[in-house]
CSV table of C-alpha atoms and ligand atoms in Angstrom, one decimal:
chain,number,residue,atom,x,y,z
A,1,MET,CA,-46.8,-22.1,-23.2
A,2,GLN,CA,-48.9,-25.3,-23.5
A,3,ILE,CA,-51.5,-26.1,-21.0
A,4,ALA,CA,-52.4,-29.8,-20.8
A,5,ALA,CA,-56.2,-30.4,-21.1
A,6,GLY,CA,-57.6,-31.1,-17.7
A,7,ARG,CA,-61.0,-32.5,-16.7
A,8,LEU,CA,-63.7,-31.1,-14.6
A,9,PHE,CA,-65.4,-33.2,-11.9
A,10,GLY,CA,-68.0,-32.1,-9.4
A,11,LEU,CA,-70.5,-32.6,-6.6
A,12,PHE,CA,-74.2,-31.8,-7.2
A,13,GLY,CA,-76.3,-31.2,-4.1
A,14,ASP,CA,-77.8,-28.5,-1.9
A,15,PRO,CA,-76.3,-27.5,0.4
A,16,VAL,CA,-72.7,-28.4,-0.6
A,17,GLY,CA,-70.7,-25.6,1.1
A,18,HIS,CA,-69.2,-27.8,3.9
A,19,SER,CA,-68.7,-31.0,1.9
A,20,LEU,CA,-65.5,-32.8,2.3
A,21,SER,CA,-65.6,-34.4,-1.2
A,22,PRO,CA,-63.7,-31.6,-3.0
A,23,HIS,CA,-60.9,-32.0,-0.4
A,24,LEU,CA,-60.9,-35.7,-0.8
A,25,GLN,CA,-61.1,-35.9,-4.6
A,26,ASN,CA,-58.6,-33.1,-5.4
A,27,GLU,CA,-56.1,-34.8,-3.1
A,28,ALA,CA,-56.8,-38.1,-4.7
A,29,PHE,CA,-56.1,-36.6,-8.1
A,30,ARG,CA,-52.9,-35.0,-6.8
A,31,LEU,CA,-51.7,-38.4,-5.4
A,32,LEU,CA,-52.6,-40.2,-8.6
A,33,GLY,CA,-51.1,-37.5,-10.9
A,34,ILE,CA,-54.4,-36.8,-12.6
A,35,ASN,CA,-55.0,-33.5,-14.3
A,36,GLY,CA,-58.4,-32.9,-12.9
A,37,VAL,CA,-60.2,-30.4,-10.7
A,38,TYR,CA,-63.3,-31.2,-8.5
A,39,LEU,CA,-65.7,-28.4,-7.5
A,40,SER,CA,-69.0,-28.4,-5.6
A,41,PHE,CA,-72.1,-27.0,-7.3
A,42,ALA,CA,-75.2,-26.0,-5.3
A,43,ILE,CA,-78.0,-27.3,-7.6
A,44,LYS,CA,-81.7,-26.8,-6.9
A,45,PRO,CA,-84.1,-29.7,-7.7
A,46,GLU,CA,-85.5,-27.8,-10.7
A,47,GLU,CA,-82.0,-27.2,-12.1
A,48,LEU,CA,-81.0,-30.9,-12.0
A,49,GLY,CA,-81.8,-31.6,-15.7
A,50,THR,CA,-79.8,-28.6,-16.8
A,51,ALA,CA,-76.9,-29.6,-14.6
A,52,VAL,CA,-76.8,-33.1,-16.1
A,53,ALA,CA,-76.9,-31.6,-19.6
A,54,ALA,CA,-73.9,-29.6,-18.6
A,55,VAL,CA,-72.0,-32.7,-17.6
A,56,ARG,CA,-72.6,-34.0,-21.2
A,57,CYS,CA,-71.8,-30.6,-22.9
A,58,LEU,CA,-68.7,-29.8,-20.8
A,59,LYS,CA,-67.5,-33.5,-21.1
A,60,MET,CA,-67.0,-33.6,-17.4
A,61,GLY,CA,-65.0,-36.5,-16.0
A,62,GLY,CA,-67.7,-37.4,-13.6
A,63,VAL,CA,-69.8,-36.2,-10.7
A,64,ASN,CA,-70.9,-37.1,-7.2
A,65,VAL,CA,-74.5,-36.6,-6.2
A,66,THR,CA,-75.7,-35.9,-2.7
A,67,ILE,CA,-78.9,-34.8,-0.8
A,68,PRO,CA,-81.5,-33.9,-2.3
A,69,HIS,CA,-80.7,-35.5,-5.7
A,70,LYS,CA,-79.6,-39.1,-5.0
A,71,GLU,CA,-83.1,-40.5,-5.6
A,72,ARG,CA,-84.1,-38.0,-8.3
A,73,ILE,CA,-81.2,-38.0,-10.8
A,74,GLY,CA,-81.9,-41.5,-12.3
A,75,PRO,CA,-84.3,-40.4,-15.0
A,76,TYR,CA,-81.8,-37.9,-16.4
A,77,LEU,CA,-79.1,-40.6,-16.9
A,78,ASP,CA,-78.8,-43.1,-19.7
A,79,ARG,CA,-78.4,-46.2,-17.5
A,80,LEU,CA,-78.1,-47.3,-13.9
A,81,ALA,CA,-75.6,-49.9,-12.7
A,82,ASP,CA,-76.7,-52.8,-10.5
A,83,ASP,CA,-76.2,-51.2,-7.1
A,84,ALA,CA,-78.1,-48.0,-8.1
A,85,LEU,CA,-80.9,-50.0,-9.7
A,86,LEU,CA,-81.4,-52.1,-6.6
A,87,THR,CA,-81.2,-49.2,-4.1
A,88,GLY,CA,-83.0,-46.6,-6.3
A,89,SER,CA,-80.2,-44.1,-5.4
A,90,VAL,CA,-77.2,-42.7,-7.3
A,91,ASN,CA,-74.2,-41.1,-5.7
A,92,THR,CA,-71.7,-41.2,-8.6
A,93,VAL,CA,-72.3,-40.4,-12.3
A,94,VAL,CA,-69.7,-41.9,-14.7
A,95,PRO,CA,-69.4,-41.1,-18.5
A,96,GLU,CA,-69.0,-44.4,-20.3
A,97,ASP,CA,-68.9,-44.6,-24.1
A,98,GLY,CA,-70.9,-41.5,-24.6
A,99,GLN,CA,-73.5,-42.4,-22.0
A,100,LEU,CA,-74.0,-41.2,-18.4
A,101,VAL,CA,-74.2,-44.2,-16.0
A,102,GLY,CA,-75.4,-43.9,-12.4
A,103,TYR,CA,-73.7,-45.9,-9.6
A,104,SER,CA,-74.1,-46.2,-5.9
A,105,THR,CA,-70.9,-46.6,-3.9
A,106,ASP,CA,-72.3,-46.0,-0.4
A,107,GLY,CA,-73.0,-49.7,0.4
A,108,GLU,CA,-69.7,-50.9,-0.9
A,109,GLY,CA,-67.9,-48.0,0.9
A,110,PHE,CA,-69.4,-49.1,4.2
A,111,LEU,CA,-68.4,-52.8,3.6
A,112,LEU,CA,-64.8,-51.8,2.9
A,113,SER,CA,-64.7,-49.7,6.1
A,114,LEU,CA,-66.4,-52.6,8.1
A,115,ARG,CA,-63.8,-55.1,6.9
A,116,HIS,CA,-60.7,-52.9,7.0
A,117,GLN,CA,-61.3,-50.7,10.0
A,118,GLY,CA,-63.9,-52.6,11.9
A,119,GLY,CA,-62.3,-56.0,11.3
A,120,MET,CA,-65.7,-57.6,10.7
A,121,GLU,CA,-67.0,-59.9,7.9
A,122,PRO,CA,-70.7,-59.5,7.5
A,123,VAL,CA,-71.4,-63.1,6.6
A,124,GLY,CA,-73.4,-64.9,9.3
A,125,LYS,CA,-73.7,-61.7,11.4
A,126,LYS,CA,-76.9,-60.3,13.0
A,127,VAL,CA,-77.2,-56.7,12.1
A,128,VAL,CA,-79.3,-53.9,13.5
A,129,LEU,CA,-79.8,-50.9,11.2
A,130,LEU,CA,-81.2,-47.7,12.9
A,131,GLY,CA,-83.0,-45.6,10.2
A,132,VAL,CA,-84.4,-46.7,6.9
A,133,GLY,CA,-83.4,-43.8,4.7
A,134,GLY,CA,-81.2,-43.7,1.6
A,135,ALA,CA,-77.9,-44.8,3.3
A,136,ALA,CA,-79.7,-47.5,5.3
A,137,ARG,CA,-81.2,-48.8,2.1
A,138,ALA,CA,-77.7,-49.0,0.4
A,139,LEU,CA,-76.3,-50.8,3.4
A,140,ALA,CA,-79.3,-53.2,3.8
A,141,PHE,CA,-78.9,-54.5,0.2
A,142,ARG,CA,-75.1,-55.0,0.5
A,143,LEU,CA,-75.3,-56.6,3.9
A,144,ALA,CA,-78.0,-59.0,2.7
A,145,GLN,CA,-76.0,-59.8,-0.4
A,146,GLU,CA,-73.0,-60.5,1.8
A,147,ARG,CA,-75.2,-63.1,3.6
A,148,ALA,CA,-75.7,-61.4,7.0
A,149,ALA,CA,-77.7,-63.9,9.1
A,150,ALA,CA,-80.3,-61.4,10.2
A,151,LEU,CA,-81.2,-57.8,9.5
A,152,TYR,CA,-83.3,-55.8,11.9
A,153,LEU,CA,-84.6,-52.5,10.4
A,154,VAL,CA,-85.5,-50.0,13.1
A,155,GLY,CA,-87.4,-47.0,11.7
A,156,ARG,CA,-89.7,-44.3,13.1
A,157,ASN,CA,-92.0,-44.6,10.1
A,158,PRO,CA,-93.4,-48.2,9.8
A,159,GLU,CA,-94.5,-47.6,6.2
A,160,LYS,CA,-91.0,-46.7,5.1
A,161,THR,CA,-89.7,-49.7,7.0
A,162,ALA,CA,-92.2,-52.0,5.3
A,163,ALA,CA,-91.3,-50.6,1.9
A,164,LEU,CA,-87.6,-51.4,2.4
A,165,GLN,CA,-88.5,-54.9,3.7
A,166,ALA,CA,-90.6,-55.4,0.5
A,167,ALA,CA,-87.8,-54.2,-1.7
A,168,LEU,CA,-85.3,-56.6,-0.1
A,169,ARG,CA,-87.8,-59.5,-0.4
A,170,ASP,CA,-88.9,-58.8,-4.0
A,171,ARG,CA,-85.5,-57.9,-5.4
A,172,ILE,CA,-83.1,-60.2,-3.7
A,173,GLY,CA,-85.3,-62.7,-1.8
A,174,PHE,CA,-84.1,-61.5,1.7
A,175,THR,CA,-86.4,-61.4,4.7
A,176,ALA,CA,-85.6,-58.5,7.1
A,177,VAL,CA,-87.4,-57.9,10.4
A,178,GLY,CA,-89.1,-54.5,10.8
A,179,LEU,CA,-89.2,-52.7,14.2
A,180,THR,CA,-89.9,-49.3,15.6
A,181,PHE,CA,-87.8,-47.4,18.2
A,182,THR,CA,-90.6,-47.9,20.8
A,183,GLU,CA,-90.7,-51.7,20.5
A,184,ASN,CA,-90.7,-53.6,23.8
A,185,ASP,CA,-88.3,-56.3,22.7
A,186,LEU,CA,-85.6,-53.9,21.4
A,187,ALA,CA,-83.3,-55.0,24.3
A,188,ALA,CA,-83.7,-58.7,23.2
A,189,VAL,CA,-82.7,-57.7,19.7
A,190,ALA,CA,-79.7,-55.7,21.1
A,191,ALA,CA,-78.6,-58.8,23.1
A,192,GLU,CA,-78.4,-60.9,19.9
A,193,ALA,CA,-76.7,-58.3,17.7
A,194,ASP,CA,-73.2,-58.6,16.3
A,195,LEU,CA,-73.3,-55.1,14.6
A,196,VAL,CA,-75.5,-52.0,15.4
A,197,ILE,CA,-75.3,-49.2,12.8
A,198,ASN,CA,-76.7,-45.7,13.2
A,199,ALA,CA,-78.0,-44.7,9.8
A,200,THR,CA,-80.0,-41.7,11.1
A,201,PRO,CA,-78.6,-38.2,11.2
A,202,LEU,CA,-79.0,-38.1,15.0
A,203,GLY,CA,-75.8,-36.7,16.5
A,204,MET,CA,-74.7,-34.8,13.4
A,205,PHE,CA,-73.2,-31.3,13.9
A,206,PRO,CA,-74.6,-29.0,15.3
A,207,ALA,CA,-77.0,-31.3,17.3
A,208,THR,CA,-74.1,-33.3,18.6
A,209,ALA,CA,-75.7,-34.3,21.9
A,210,GLU,CA,-78.4,-36.4,20.2
A,211,ARG,CA,-78.2,-40.1,19.8
A,212,PRO,CA,-80.7,-42.8,18.5
A,213,PRO,CA,-82.8,-44.3,21.3
A,214,PHE,CA,-81.4,-47.8,21.2
A,215,PRO,CA,-80.5,-49.9,24.3
A,216,LEU,CA,-76.8,-50.5,23.7
A,217,GLU,CA,-76.4,-51.5,27.4
A,218,ALA,CA,-78.1,-54.8,26.4
A,219,CYS,CA,-75.5,-55.6,23.8
A,220,ARG,CA,-72.8,-58.3,24.2
A,221,ARG,CA,-69.3,-56.9,24.8
A,222,SER,CA,-68.2,-58.1,21.3
A,223,CYS,CA,-71.0,-56.2,19.5
A,224,LEU,CA,-69.5,-53.6,17.1
A,225,VAL,CA,-71.3,-50.2,17.1
A,226,ALA,CA,-71.0,-48.2,13.9
A,227,ASP,CA,-72.1,-44.6,13.1
A,228,LEU,CA,-72.5,-43.3,9.5
A,229,VAL,CA,-72.4,-39.7,10.9
A,230,TYR,CA,-68.8,-38.5,10.6
A,231,HIS,CA,-69.1,-34.9,11.8
A,232,PRO,CA,-68.2,-35.0,14.7
A,233,LEU,CA,-65.8,-38.0,14.3
A,234,GLU,CA,-66.9,-39.3,17.7
A,235,THR,CA,-70.7,-39.0,18.0
A,236,ALA,CA,-72.7,-39.2,21.2
A,237,PHE,CA,-73.8,-42.7,20.1
A,238,LEU,CA,-70.2,-43.9,19.7
A,239,ARG,CA,-69.1,-42.2,23.0
A,240,TYR,CA,-71.9,-44.0,24.8
A,241,ALA,CA,-70.8,-47.3,23.2
A,242,ARG,CA,-67.2,-46.7,24.2
A,243,ARG,CA,-68.3,-46.0,27.8
A,244,LEU,CA,-70.0,-49.4,27.8
A,245,GLY,CA,-66.8,-51.0,26.6
A,246,LEU,CA,-68.1,-51.9,23.1
A,247,PRO,CA,-65.9,-51.7,20.0
A,248,THR,CA,-66.8,-48.8,17.6
A,249,LEU,CA,-66.5,-47.8,13.9
A,250,GLU,CA,-66.6,-44.1,12.9
A,251,GLY,CA,-68.4,-42.9,9.7
A,252,LEU,CA,-65.3,-41.3,8.2
A,253,GLY,CA,-63.9,-44.5,6.9
A,254,MET,CA,-67.1,-45.1,4.8
A,255,LEU,CA,-66.9,-41.6,3.5
A,256,VAL,CA,-63.3,-42.1,2.3
A,257,TYR,CA,-64.0,-45.5,0.8
A,258,GLN,CA,-67.1,-44.3,-1.2
A,259,GLY,CA,-64.9,-41.5,-2.6
A,260,ILE,CA,-62.1,-43.9,-3.5
A,261,LEU,CA,-64.6,-46.1,-5.3
A,262,ALA,CA,-66.0,-43.1,-7.2
A,263,CYS,CA,-62.5,-41.9,-8.2
A,264,ARG,CA,-61.7,-45.5,-9.4
A,265,LEU,CA,-64.9,-45.5,-11.5
A,266,TRP,CA,-63.9,-42.2,-13.2
A,267,THR,CA,-60.2,-42.8,-13.7
A,268,GLY,CA,-59.6,-46.5,-13.5
A,269,LEU,CA,-57.0,-45.8,-10.7
A,270,THR,CA,-57.4,-46.4,-6.9
A,271,PRO,CA,-56.1,-43.7,-4.6
A,272,PRO,CA,-54.6,-44.8,-1.3
A,273,PHE,CA,-56.8,-44.8,1.8
A,274,ASP,CA,-54.4,-43.6,4.5
A,275,PRO,CA,-53.4,-40.1,3.3
A,276,LEU,CA,-57.0,-39.3,2.3
A,277,TYR,CA,-58.3,-40.5,5.7
A,278,ARG,CA,-55.6,-38.4,7.5
A,279,LEU,CA,-56.5,-35.3,5.5
A,280,LEU,CA,-60.2,-35.5,6.3
A,281,HIS,CA,-59.6,-36.5,9.9
A,282,GLY,CA,-57.4,-33.3,10.3
A,283,LEU,CA,-60.0,-31.1,8.6
A,284,LEU,CA,-62.8,-32.4,10.9
A,285,GLN,CA,-60.7,-31.7,14.0
A,286,LYS,CA,-60.4,-28.1,12.9
A,287,GLU,CA,-63.0,-25.7,11.7
A,288,LEU,CA,-63.8,-26.8,8.1
A,289,PRO,CA,-62.3,-24.4,5.6
A,290,PRO,CA,-64.5,-23.5,2.6
A,291,ALA,CA,-63.9,-26.0,-0.3
B,301,NAP,P1,-82.1,-39.9,4.9
B,301,NAP,O1,-82.4,-40.6,3.6
B,301,NAP,O2,-82.7,-38.6,5.2
B,301,NAP,O3,-82.5,-41.0,6.0
B,301,NAP,C1,-82.4,-40.7,7.4
B,301,NAP,C2,-83.1,-41.8,8.2
B,301,NAP,O4,-83.1,-41.4,9.6
B,301,NAP,C3,-84.6,-41.9,7.9
B,301,NAP,O5,-85.1,-43.2,8.1
B,301,NAP,C4,-85.3,-40.9,8.9
B,301,NAP,O6,-86.6,-41.2,9.2
B,301,NAP,C5,-84.4,-41.3,10.1
B,301,NAP,N1,-84.4,-40.2,11.1
B,301,NAP,C6,-84.2,-38.9,10.9
B,301,NAP,N2,-84.3,-38.2,12.1
B,301,NAP,C7,-84.7,-39.2,13.0
B,301,NAP,C8,-85.1,-39.1,14.4
B,301,NAP,N3,-85.1,-38.0,15.1
B,301,NAP,N4,-85.4,-40.3,15.0
B,301,NAP,C9,-85.5,-41.4,14.4
B,301,NAP,N5,-85.2,-41.5,13.0
B,301,NAP,C10,-84.8,-40.4,12.4
B,301,NAP,O7,-80.5,-39.7,5.1
B,301,NAP,P2,-79.3,-40.6,4.6
B,301,NAP,O8,-78.9,-40.1,3.3
B,301,NAP,O9,-79.8,-42.0,4.7
B,301,NAP,O10,-78.2,-40.3,5.7
B,301,NAP,C11,-78.3,-40.7,7.0
B,301,NAP,C12,-77.0,-40.2,7.8
B,301,NAP,O11,-75.9,-41.0,7.2
B,301,NAP,C13,-76.7,-38.8,7.6
B,301,NAP,O12,-76.2,-38.3,8.8
B,301,NAP,C14,-75.6,-38.8,6.5
B,301,NAP,O13,-74.7,-37.7,6.7
B,301,NAP,C15,-74.9,-40.1,6.9
B,301,NAP,N6,-74.2,-40.6,5.7
B,301,NAP,C16,-72.9,-40.9,5.9
B,301,NAP,C17,-72.2,-41.4,4.8
B,301,NAP,C18,-70.7,-41.7,5.0
B,301,NAP,O14,-70.0,-41.9,3.9
B,301,NAP,N7,-70.2,-41.8,6.2
B,301,NAP,C19,-72.8,-41.7,3.6
B,301,NAP,C20,-74.2,-41.4,3.5
B,301,NAP,C21,-74.9,-40.9,4.6
B,301,NAP,P3,-87.8,-40.6,8.2
B,301,NAP,O15,-87.7,-41.4,7.0
B,301,NAP,O16,-89.0,-41.0,9.0
B,301,NAP,O17,-87.5,-39.2,8.1
């Protein structure tokens, strides 16, 4: 009996036990007819160099990277692609001509979800980003590059907000406004906004009652409210927005699109959105089975 050579793919992070990525990528491979298997690997920070060496040694087809390694893996790779260089964060590692190249698909994943599910083009829009961490950084660069009219960065740590403002100014010449959650004129900012995005973990399982302290009640009825948190599908923030009659965008679309982009980088093939979205939607409505 002959067994066709398959390729190993994986997720490096810690913790990874409840990640949806193995479900998403293994289904994508099945739909595309790719002989690959995707597993999650719990990797401690001190093991990261060895884990990257294993990618080379085992000739893995590619890996995703999640917390706490996104900002740390760069030095172990041979090269960073533009998005990863700009944001200083890597979520996808791709073997290319004997080298390992780091990419960031988070920003592009959000944009695809914003366009296809949210029905919004970012050009000319006034955007409020709540949180200034890794995901917010990826979104800020892509939204600025897509010529958003204004970007309000709302962070609890003014130094981190200032660092992101400086990176946007120095690297792509974009001026963003920095604010804190206790600012007096947050309601005035809300009243101007076309898009408000929660890029903090507030509301994520198990603390599902939490939501970022932002005055959505001051927003116009056309303002789209997005959450990057996808577990639960409907966060307390989105529920509050819906009660106010505002349109909403769940975080699951971004998760699926960033995975589709990673799969395309590894295989050159683009898996279809709808079946992958349905699969993860179903898993999130039940108890998550172990990957
Ligand atoms: P991160 O790098 O840790 O950044 C989190 C940000 O939220 C930081 O600015 C942090 O402030 C702020 N924050 C945390 N707790 C807060 C609180 N109680 N009040 C106000 N601000 C608070 O995390 P990340 O990687 O950007 O991820 C953020 C969220 O997006 C997570 O829930 C993650 O699951 C989700 N995400 C979703 C997708 C998707 O595909 N849908 C992709 C990536 C991330 P400090 O810096 O002061 O701590």
